[in-house]
CSV table of C-alpha atoms in Angstrom, one decimal:
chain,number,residue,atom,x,y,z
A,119,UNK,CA,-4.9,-8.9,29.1
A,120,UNK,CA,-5.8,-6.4,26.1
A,121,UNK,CA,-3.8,-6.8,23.0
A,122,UNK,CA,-1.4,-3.5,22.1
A,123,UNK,CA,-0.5,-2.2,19.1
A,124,UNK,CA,1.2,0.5,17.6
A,125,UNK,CA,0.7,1.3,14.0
A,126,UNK,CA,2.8,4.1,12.3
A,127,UNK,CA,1.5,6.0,10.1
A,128,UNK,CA,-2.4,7.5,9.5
A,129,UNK,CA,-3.3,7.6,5.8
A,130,UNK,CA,-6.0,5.6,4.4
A,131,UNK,CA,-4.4,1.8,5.8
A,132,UNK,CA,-3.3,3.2,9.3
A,133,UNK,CA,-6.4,4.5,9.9
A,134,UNK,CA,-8.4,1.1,9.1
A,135,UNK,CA,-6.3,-0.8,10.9
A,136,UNK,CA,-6.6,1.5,14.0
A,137,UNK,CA,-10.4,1.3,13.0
A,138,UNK,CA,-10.3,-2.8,12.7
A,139,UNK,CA,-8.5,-3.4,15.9
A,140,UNK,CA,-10.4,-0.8,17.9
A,141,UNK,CA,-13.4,-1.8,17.2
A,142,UNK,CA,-12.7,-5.4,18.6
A,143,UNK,CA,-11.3,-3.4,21.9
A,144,UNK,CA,-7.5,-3.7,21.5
A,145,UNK,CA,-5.7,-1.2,22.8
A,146,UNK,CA,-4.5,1.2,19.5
A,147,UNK,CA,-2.5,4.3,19.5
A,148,UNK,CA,-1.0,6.0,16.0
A,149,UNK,CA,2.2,7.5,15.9
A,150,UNK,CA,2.4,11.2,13.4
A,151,UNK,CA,5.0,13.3,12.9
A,152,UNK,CA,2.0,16.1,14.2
A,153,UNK,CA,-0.1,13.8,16.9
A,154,UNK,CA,-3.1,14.7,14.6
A,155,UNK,CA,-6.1,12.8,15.8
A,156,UNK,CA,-7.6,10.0,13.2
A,157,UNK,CA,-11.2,10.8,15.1
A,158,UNK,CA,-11.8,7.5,15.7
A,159,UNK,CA,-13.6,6.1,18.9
A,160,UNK,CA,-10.9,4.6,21.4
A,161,UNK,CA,-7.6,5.4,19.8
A,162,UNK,CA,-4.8,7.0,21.1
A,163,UNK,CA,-2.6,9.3,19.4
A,164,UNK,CA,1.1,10.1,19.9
A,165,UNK,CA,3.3,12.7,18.0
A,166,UNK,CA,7.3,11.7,17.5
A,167,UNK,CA,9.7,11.2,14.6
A,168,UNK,CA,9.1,7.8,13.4
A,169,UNK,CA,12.6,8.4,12.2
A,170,UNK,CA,14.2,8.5,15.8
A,171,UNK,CA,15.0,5.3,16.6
A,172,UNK,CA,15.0,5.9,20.6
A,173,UNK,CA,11.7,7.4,20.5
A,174,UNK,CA,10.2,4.8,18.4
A,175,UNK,CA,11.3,2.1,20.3
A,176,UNK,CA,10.1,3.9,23.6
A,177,UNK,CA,6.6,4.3,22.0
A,178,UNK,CA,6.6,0.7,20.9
A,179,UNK,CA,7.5,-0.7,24.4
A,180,UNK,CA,5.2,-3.5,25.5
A,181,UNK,CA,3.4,-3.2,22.2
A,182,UNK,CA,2.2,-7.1,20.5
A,183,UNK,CA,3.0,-5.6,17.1
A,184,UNK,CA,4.3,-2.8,15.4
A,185,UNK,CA,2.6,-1.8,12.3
A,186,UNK,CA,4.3,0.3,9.3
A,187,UNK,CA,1.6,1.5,7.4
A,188,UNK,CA,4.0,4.8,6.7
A,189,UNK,CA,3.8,6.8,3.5
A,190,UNK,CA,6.5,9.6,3.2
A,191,UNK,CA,4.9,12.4,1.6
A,192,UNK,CA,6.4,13.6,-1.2
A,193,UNK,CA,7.3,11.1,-3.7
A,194,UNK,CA,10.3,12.5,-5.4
A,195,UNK,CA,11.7,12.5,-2.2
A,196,UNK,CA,12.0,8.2,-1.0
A,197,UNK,CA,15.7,8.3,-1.1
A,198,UNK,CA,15.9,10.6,1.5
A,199,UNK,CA,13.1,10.0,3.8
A,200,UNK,CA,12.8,5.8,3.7
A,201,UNK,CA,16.3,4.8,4.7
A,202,UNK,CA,16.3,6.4,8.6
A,203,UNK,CA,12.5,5.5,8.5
A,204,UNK,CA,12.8,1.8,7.9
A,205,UNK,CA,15.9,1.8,10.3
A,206,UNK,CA,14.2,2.9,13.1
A,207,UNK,CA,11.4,0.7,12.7
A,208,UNK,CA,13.0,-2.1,12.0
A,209,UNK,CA,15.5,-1.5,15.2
A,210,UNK,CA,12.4,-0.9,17.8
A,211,UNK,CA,10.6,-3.8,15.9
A,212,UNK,CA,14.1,-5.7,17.7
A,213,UNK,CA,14.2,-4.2,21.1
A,214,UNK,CA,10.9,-4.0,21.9
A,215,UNK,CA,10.0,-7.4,21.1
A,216,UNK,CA,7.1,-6.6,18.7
A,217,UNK,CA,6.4,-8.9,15.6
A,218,UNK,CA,6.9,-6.3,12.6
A,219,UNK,CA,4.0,-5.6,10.2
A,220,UNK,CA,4.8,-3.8,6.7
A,221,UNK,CA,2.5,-2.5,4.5
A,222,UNK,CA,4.1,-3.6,1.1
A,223,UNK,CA,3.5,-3.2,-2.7
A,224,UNK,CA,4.6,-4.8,-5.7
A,225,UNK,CA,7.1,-2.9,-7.1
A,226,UNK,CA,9.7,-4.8,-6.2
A,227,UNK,CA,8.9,-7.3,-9.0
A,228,UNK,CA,9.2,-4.5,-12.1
A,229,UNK,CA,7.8,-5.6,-15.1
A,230,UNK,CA,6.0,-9.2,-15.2
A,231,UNK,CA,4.5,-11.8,-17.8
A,232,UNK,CA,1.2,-13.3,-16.0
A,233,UNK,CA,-0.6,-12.8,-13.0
A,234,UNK,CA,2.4,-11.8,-10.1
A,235,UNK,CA,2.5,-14.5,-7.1
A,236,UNK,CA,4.4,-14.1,-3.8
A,237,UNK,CA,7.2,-17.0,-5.3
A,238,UNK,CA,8.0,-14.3,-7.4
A,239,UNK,CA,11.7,-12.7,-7.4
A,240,UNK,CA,12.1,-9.2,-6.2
A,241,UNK,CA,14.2,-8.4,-9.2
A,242,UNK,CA,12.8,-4.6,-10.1
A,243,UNK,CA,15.7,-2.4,-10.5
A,244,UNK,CA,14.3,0.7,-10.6
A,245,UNK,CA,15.1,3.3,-7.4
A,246,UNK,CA,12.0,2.8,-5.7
A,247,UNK,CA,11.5,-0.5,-6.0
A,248,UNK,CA,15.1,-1.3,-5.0
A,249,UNK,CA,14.6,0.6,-1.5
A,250,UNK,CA,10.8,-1.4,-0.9
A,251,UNK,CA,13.3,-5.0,-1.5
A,252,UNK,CA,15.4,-3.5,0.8
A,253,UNK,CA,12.8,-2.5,3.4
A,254,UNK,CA,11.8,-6.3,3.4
A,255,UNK,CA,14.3,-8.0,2.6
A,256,UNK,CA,16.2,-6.3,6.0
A,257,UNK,CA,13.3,-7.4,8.2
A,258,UNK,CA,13.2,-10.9,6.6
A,259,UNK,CA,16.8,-11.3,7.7
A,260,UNK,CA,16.0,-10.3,11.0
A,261,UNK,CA,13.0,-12.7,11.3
A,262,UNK,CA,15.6,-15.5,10.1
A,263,UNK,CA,18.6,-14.6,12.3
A,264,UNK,CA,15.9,-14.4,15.4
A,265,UNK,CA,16.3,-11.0,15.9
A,266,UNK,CA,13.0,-10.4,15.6
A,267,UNK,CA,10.1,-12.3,16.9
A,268,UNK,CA,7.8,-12.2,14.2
A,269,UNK,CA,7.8,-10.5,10.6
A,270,UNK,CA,5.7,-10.3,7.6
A,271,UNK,CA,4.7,-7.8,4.5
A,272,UNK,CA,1.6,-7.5,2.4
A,273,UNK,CA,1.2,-6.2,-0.7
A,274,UNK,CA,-1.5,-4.8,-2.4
A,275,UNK,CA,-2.1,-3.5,-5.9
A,276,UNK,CA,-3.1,0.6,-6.5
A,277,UNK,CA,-5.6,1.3,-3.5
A,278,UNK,CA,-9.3,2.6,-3.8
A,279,UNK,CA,-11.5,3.0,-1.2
A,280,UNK,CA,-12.0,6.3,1.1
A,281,UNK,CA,-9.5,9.1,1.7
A,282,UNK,CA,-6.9,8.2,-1.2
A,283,UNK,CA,-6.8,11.4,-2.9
A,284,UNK,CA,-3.6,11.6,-5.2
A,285,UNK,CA,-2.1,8.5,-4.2
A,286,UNK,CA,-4.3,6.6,-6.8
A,287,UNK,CA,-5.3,6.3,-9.9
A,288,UNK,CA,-8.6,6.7,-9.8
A,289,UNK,CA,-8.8,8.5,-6.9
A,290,UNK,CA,-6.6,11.2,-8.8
A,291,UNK,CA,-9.0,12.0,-11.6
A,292,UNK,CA,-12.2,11.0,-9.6
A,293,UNK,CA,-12.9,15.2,-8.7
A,294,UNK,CA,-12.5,16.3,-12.6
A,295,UNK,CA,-15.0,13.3,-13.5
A,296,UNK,CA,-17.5,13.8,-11.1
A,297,UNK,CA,-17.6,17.3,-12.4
A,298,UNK,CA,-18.0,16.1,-16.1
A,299,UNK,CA,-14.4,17.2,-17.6
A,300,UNK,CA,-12.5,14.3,-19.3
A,301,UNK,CA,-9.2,12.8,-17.4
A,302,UNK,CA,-5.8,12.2,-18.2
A,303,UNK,CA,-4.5,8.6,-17.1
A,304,UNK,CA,-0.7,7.2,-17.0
A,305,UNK,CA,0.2,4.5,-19.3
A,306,UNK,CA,-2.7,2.8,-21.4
A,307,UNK,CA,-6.2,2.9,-20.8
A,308,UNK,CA,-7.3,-0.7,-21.7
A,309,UNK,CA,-5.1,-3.2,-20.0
A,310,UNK,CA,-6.3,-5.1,-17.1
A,311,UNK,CA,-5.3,-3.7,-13.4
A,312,UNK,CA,-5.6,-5.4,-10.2
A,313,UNK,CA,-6.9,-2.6,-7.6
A,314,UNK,CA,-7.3,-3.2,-4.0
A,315,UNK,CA,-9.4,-1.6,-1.3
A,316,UNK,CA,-7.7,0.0,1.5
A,317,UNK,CA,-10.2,-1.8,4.1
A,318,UNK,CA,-8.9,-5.3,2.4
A,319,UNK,CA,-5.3,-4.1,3.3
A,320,UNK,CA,-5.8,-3.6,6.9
A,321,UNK,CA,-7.8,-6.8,7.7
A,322,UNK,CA,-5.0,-9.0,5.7
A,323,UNK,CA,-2.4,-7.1,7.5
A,324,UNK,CA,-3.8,-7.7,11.0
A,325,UNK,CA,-4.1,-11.2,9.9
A,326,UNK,CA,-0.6,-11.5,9.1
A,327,UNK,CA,0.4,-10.1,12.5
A,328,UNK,CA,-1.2,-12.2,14.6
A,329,UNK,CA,-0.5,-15.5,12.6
A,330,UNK,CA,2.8,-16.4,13.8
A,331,UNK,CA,2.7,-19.5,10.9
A,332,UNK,CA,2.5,-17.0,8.2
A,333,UNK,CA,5.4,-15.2,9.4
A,334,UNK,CA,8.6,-14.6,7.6
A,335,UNK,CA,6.8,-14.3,4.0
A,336,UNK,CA,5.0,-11.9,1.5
A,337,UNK,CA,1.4,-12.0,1.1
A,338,UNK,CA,-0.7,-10.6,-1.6
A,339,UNK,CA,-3.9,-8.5,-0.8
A,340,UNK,CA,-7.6,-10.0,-1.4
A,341,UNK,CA,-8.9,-8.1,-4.5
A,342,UNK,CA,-11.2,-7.8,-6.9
A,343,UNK,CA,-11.3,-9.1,-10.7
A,344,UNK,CA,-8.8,-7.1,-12.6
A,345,UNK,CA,-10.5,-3.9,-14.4
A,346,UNK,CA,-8.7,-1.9,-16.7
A,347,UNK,CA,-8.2,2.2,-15.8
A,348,UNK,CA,-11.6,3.2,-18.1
A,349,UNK,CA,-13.3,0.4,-16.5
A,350,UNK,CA,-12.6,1.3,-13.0
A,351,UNK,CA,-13.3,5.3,-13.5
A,352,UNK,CA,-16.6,4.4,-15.2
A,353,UNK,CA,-17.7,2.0,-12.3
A,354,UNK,CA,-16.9,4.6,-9.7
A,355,UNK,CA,-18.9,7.4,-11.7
A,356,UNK,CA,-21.6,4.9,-12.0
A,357,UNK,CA,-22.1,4.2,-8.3
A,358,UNK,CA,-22.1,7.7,-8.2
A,359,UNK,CA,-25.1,8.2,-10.9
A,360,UNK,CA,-22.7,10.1,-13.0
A,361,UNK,CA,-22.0,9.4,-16.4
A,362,UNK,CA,-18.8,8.1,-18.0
A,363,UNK,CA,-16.1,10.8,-19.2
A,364,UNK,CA,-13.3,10.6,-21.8
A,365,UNK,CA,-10.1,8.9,-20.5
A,366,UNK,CA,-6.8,10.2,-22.4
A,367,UNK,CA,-3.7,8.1,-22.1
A,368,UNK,CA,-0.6,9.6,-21.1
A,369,UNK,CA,2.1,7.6,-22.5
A,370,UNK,CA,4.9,7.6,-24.6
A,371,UNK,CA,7.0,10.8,-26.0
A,372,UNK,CA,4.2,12.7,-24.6
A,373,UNK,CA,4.5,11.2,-21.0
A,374,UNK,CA,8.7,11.8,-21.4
A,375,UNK,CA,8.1,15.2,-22.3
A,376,UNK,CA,5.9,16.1,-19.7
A,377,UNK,CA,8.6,14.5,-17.4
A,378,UNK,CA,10.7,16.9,-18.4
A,379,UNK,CA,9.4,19.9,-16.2
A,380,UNK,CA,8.0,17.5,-13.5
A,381,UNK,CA,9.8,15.8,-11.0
A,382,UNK,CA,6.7,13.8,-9.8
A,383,UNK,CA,6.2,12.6,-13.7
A,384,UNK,CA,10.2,11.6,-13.6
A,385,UNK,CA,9.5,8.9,-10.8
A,386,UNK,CA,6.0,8.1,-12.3
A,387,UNK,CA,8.0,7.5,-15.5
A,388,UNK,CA,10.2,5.0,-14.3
A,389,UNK,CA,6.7,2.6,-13.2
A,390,UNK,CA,4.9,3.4,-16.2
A,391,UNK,CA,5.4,-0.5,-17.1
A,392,UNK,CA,2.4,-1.3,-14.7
A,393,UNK,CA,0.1,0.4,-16.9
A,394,UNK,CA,1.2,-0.7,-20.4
A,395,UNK,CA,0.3,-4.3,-20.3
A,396,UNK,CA,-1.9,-6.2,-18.1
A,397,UNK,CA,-0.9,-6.0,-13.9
A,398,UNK,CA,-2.5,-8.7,-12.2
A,399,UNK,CA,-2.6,-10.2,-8.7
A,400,UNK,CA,-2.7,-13.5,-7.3
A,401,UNK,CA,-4.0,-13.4,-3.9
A,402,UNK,CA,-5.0,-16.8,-3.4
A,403,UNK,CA,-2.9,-18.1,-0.7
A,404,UNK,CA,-4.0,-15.4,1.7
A,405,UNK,CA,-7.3,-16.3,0.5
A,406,UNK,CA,-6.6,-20.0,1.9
A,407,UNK,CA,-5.1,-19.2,4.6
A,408,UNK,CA,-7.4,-17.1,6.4
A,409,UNK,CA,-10.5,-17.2,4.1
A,410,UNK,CA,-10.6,-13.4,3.0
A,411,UNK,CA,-12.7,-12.1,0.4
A,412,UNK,CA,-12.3,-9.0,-1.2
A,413,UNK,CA,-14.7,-5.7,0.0
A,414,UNK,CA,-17.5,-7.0,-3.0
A,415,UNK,CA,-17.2,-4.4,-5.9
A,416,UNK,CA,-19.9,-2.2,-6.2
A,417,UNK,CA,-18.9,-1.4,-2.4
A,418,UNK,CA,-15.3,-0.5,-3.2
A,419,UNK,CA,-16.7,2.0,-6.3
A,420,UNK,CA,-19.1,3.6,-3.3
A,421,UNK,CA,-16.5,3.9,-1.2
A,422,UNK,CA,-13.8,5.4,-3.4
A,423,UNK,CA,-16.9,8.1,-4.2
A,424,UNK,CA,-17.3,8.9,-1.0
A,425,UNK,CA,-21.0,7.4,-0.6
């Protein structure tokens, strides 16, 4: 019998998951508020409110495992847009049967001394970090009380790799670089930062699925050796023959004045922490567990230039 999944969402993870999983011949179908096709080869598409719990669950009926690889779209607006989200999924994760898969991130540990491991408390108090604890914590609970029959999150460090755009770092100042113009980063330019390639996410989160031991737990992303912002930029550029730019830091009075007039800057404000002093992952129990490697670096740069 052929393996079902439904995976919510279709930015960059969604789509390499659908990717990963068709490829082996499972059968796939992504769930958009608009149905938009992902264009890849044996994937079906469906278009609902990921936010309507009735609909969801009828969607994931049958399904082995429900994947939330959402991303609400505007970032100044989590408050609003997470809570019905993560309800719904969590409630047709429990009536359809389907172990729950969450695509995580680290904020939920706020600031950190040393190299962040998945024994780590969730202890960030900041807005957005406090709804992501919630988000997992919830399904946790649920995994524990036996309301669901299988639960886990990954997390994963700022993403490269294809079809980021805005939503990382690099990825954010990669057009003006690639033209020659210097770039303005957030928070210091020198400090060693974990990043993690999109394709990495997917393959540990299928993993996770379909490992019912690993269940019930948070595991870190396979990634590279830490780079710091100028580093990373400069590799990218590099793998695309281009030259290094100037990298300005946005930090400090300058970053809270600029958050004055700009909402997005606000939120962006309140993480600035990761940044200012070194951010680093520890992924080596997933890399135990299941013997992942991280996409090899010079591939990562080529991917996040589009080569």
């Amino acid at each position: 019998m052929t393996d079902r999944h439904l995976i919510v969402g279709a930015g960059p993870v969604g789509r390499h998951v659908a990717a990963l999983l068709a490829e082996r011949g499972s059968d796939v179908t992504v769930v958009t508020r608009s149905g938009r096709d992902t264009g890849i080869a044996g994937v079906a598409h469906a278009a609902l409110d990921a936010s309507d719990t009735d609909a969801l669950t009828r969607a994931a009926d049958g399904a082995d495992v429900l994947y939330n690889c959402a991303n609400p779209g505007d970032y100044t607006q989590w408050e609003r847009a997470w809570p019905p989200l993560a309800a719904a999924l969590l409630a047709a994760a429990e009536r359809s049967g389907a172990v729950y898969a969450i695509t995580g991130n680290l904020y939920p540990y706020g600031p950190v001394d040393g190299p962040m491991t998945e024994d780590l408390p969730d202890v960030a108090t900041d807005h957005k970090a406090v709804l992501r604890t919630r988000l997992w914590a919830d399904a946790r609970q649920a995994f524990e009380q036996g309301r669901l029959r299988g639960a886990v999150e990954v997390r994963a460090s700022d993403y490269m790799g294809p079809g980021i755009g805005a939503n990382g770092h690099v990825s954010r100042v990669l057009p003006a670089a690639l033209r020659g113009r210097a770039v303005t980063v957030m928070g210091r330019t020198d400090q060693p930062h974990t990043f993690t390639d999109v394709a990495d996410v997917a393959r540990t989160l299928v993993a996770a699925a379909e490992d019912p031991g690993s269940h019930g737990r948070t595991w870190h992303v396979p990634s590279n050796a830490p780079r710091t912002q100028a580093q990373a930029l400069a590799d990218v550029l590099a793998a695309a023959g281009r030259p290094r730019v100037r990298v300005r830091a946005l930090r400090g009075p300058a970053l809270a004045a600029a958050a004055v007039v700009s909402p997005l800057l606000r939120e962006v404000r309140e993480l600035i922490y990761q940044w200012e002093r070194p951010y680093v992952l520890d992924d080596s129990s997933a890399r135990a567990r299941w013997g992942l490697e991280p996409t090899p670096w010079d591939e990562v740069c080529r991917r996040t230039a589009g080569l």
